[in-house]
Amino acid sequence: MKFHFQHFLKALLLGLFTLFFANLHLTGDISKYINPKYDYMSKMAAILFFILLLIQLTRIWQEKHSHHACSHSCDHDHGNNHWSFKRIIGYSIVAFPIITGFMIPPATLDSSIAANKGFLLSQDNSEQKDEDTAAGSLMEDAESLVEKENIDIYSSDVDDIALPNENYVSESEYDEKFRLLQESDTIQMADDMFSTYYAEINDNPKSYAGKKIKMSGFVFKEEGFTGNQLVLSRFLITHCIADASIIGFLSEFNGADTIKEDTWVDIEGVLELGSYGGSELPIIKVTSLNVIDEPSEPYIYPVLKLLGN
Amino acid sequence: MISRKQKSSNEERGDSMQARQKKSVNISTVFVLGILVCSLVPLFLKMDSLKLSNSFLQLNTIFLSILIEAIPFVLIGVLIAGFIQIFITEDHIRAWIPKNKFLAVLMSCIVGAAFPACECGIVPIVRRLIGKGVPLYAGVGFLLTGPLINPIVILSTYMAFGNDMEMAMLRMVVGFVAALAIALVVSVLFRSNQLKNAKEHSHSHTHVKKKQKQPLVPRISEMFKHSIDEFFDMSKYLIAGAFVAAFLQTYVSTQSLLQLGDTQFQSTFVMMALAFVLSLCSEADAFIGASFRNVFPTTSILAFLVYGPMIDFKNTIMLLSVFKAKFVVILFILITSIVFLFVTLSSLL
């Protein structure tokens, strides 16, 4: 019997991967990385890692020259050989995400990423810029402007708003919420229907002009904005953070320049038909604004209609 | 460069040089990995000072999210690869794959289309299949259609384009035809299997027959052990690829890319470049593609949707770990030109 250090190392890494994936679910941090709708995949990964760990454990102590069943026909590294520089680098690379994953907390995407991805409505003419606004140092300047009235933005007329986590909506519920958008005078941009409402308003800005709107989001600005313009935006996550796209409404009010990028705000305003960069688009004329903390669910997810009821 | 040249000249000299060839492969791998480590070390030093820049926090989050998304699929991939290694013999494969090249390509594309996989999970499977004697062109057909055509991708494409079947159909049909064409060209261009560490086949024959007599339990345990080794083999390339993709997303503006796309030709290239750089999972890219609808014509978006699942940054690095570099470069050129051609043709119909 001989102790195989490389097999031990592989077992250690598998164990750490198991812990990493399990920890993501236990702490709920998983929603900072992927759309929670798909979290069964990463739960399965944690279980698979654990099974592989158990099997790998049996390989740490084995006979010195164990006959390997496939020594000829397979071409990968079985970890029985001697150390090499290449192998050390290989293990370091595998260890790297575990180290950063445990040591560095997940960040919320901010306006610097938004600037790279581009605000899709105004892409044609806007210049790219790379601003590194620290997400933390926010709202001192804006305080004077903020009205302290409390707007309960999510008290929508529909009682059971599905959690953004499980953004499944039944067909009838979906239709009802959609009708609500078309019929009510005040549009509530709640997280669950955000992307649907957003697309609808953008496609038919004329039919929604004049309606009141309530929403929350973070502030994003593009080069070329006037002092009273900002984009109230959200990141739409389809699958994981890497596929985030930024959506939001161009908003106008006096003093927009005093609010820094990445500040989270609640606003109330009136939709108007405006234009930016030569294309027609809906604009929010802001009537009141409230600086808020970053919500625990900063991202929004596409709606999935359940078939049937 | 030197090691690469040395490698290709060794290839031509054949089996007797295998030992040396293997050595040069190692050198080139070390070279690639060395660059990576050199670029990572400063980041670690930065970490020590405990003042991580905000952009690095963002990069790390994107990097981990790509991995968290991809690793479950890679695990499934290596388990299937382990299964193939232990339970499928070369005789099976010889019996299943048609002798006719065209039929073999057609079959591989259809099997790929029926097989739900993502572009990183499929690499270890294809490697193992080709190692077992599946012809290279059939392996390529499977590699291309596996991530591109499957129920989840079709459903997400359907939903992303406002519950409209047209784009999902176009994606499937154009993608399938393009994959057929690419695999056929590969069948003409390459005779050998192009695997990096190709072994002679005669050895494993007798070997497989002997193995079949083994009872089931040790074989299953053997399968898992293979899967573990395969995972460590593959994951380092996946991790490297994910890191580069996250780096590009954090520091390179896609918006500056978008400004290049004035004509349809240009915008199609821009969208293909975007698909390559972003390295999105094929199950999520439809929503990103759809968000460009008001910027670019349908043809360019179709190119994005067909090209991305076939080849992207992280999957190229994984392919480089499996196949000879020359083959990966030629495959890359083939995929790029053929997808471009077919997508453009489809707009004329």
GROMACS .gro file of C-alpha atoms in nm, chain B residues 47 109 119 170 178 185:
model
    6
  356MET     CA    1  -0.567   4.040  -0.339
  418CYS     CA    2  -2.554   1.518  -3.708
  428GLU     CA    3  -2.071   2.310  -2.596
  479LEU     CA    4  -3.420   2.906  -3.906
  487ALA     CA    5  -2.404   2.415  -4.200
  494VAL     CA    6  -1.536   1.914  -4.569
   0.00000   0.00000   0.00000
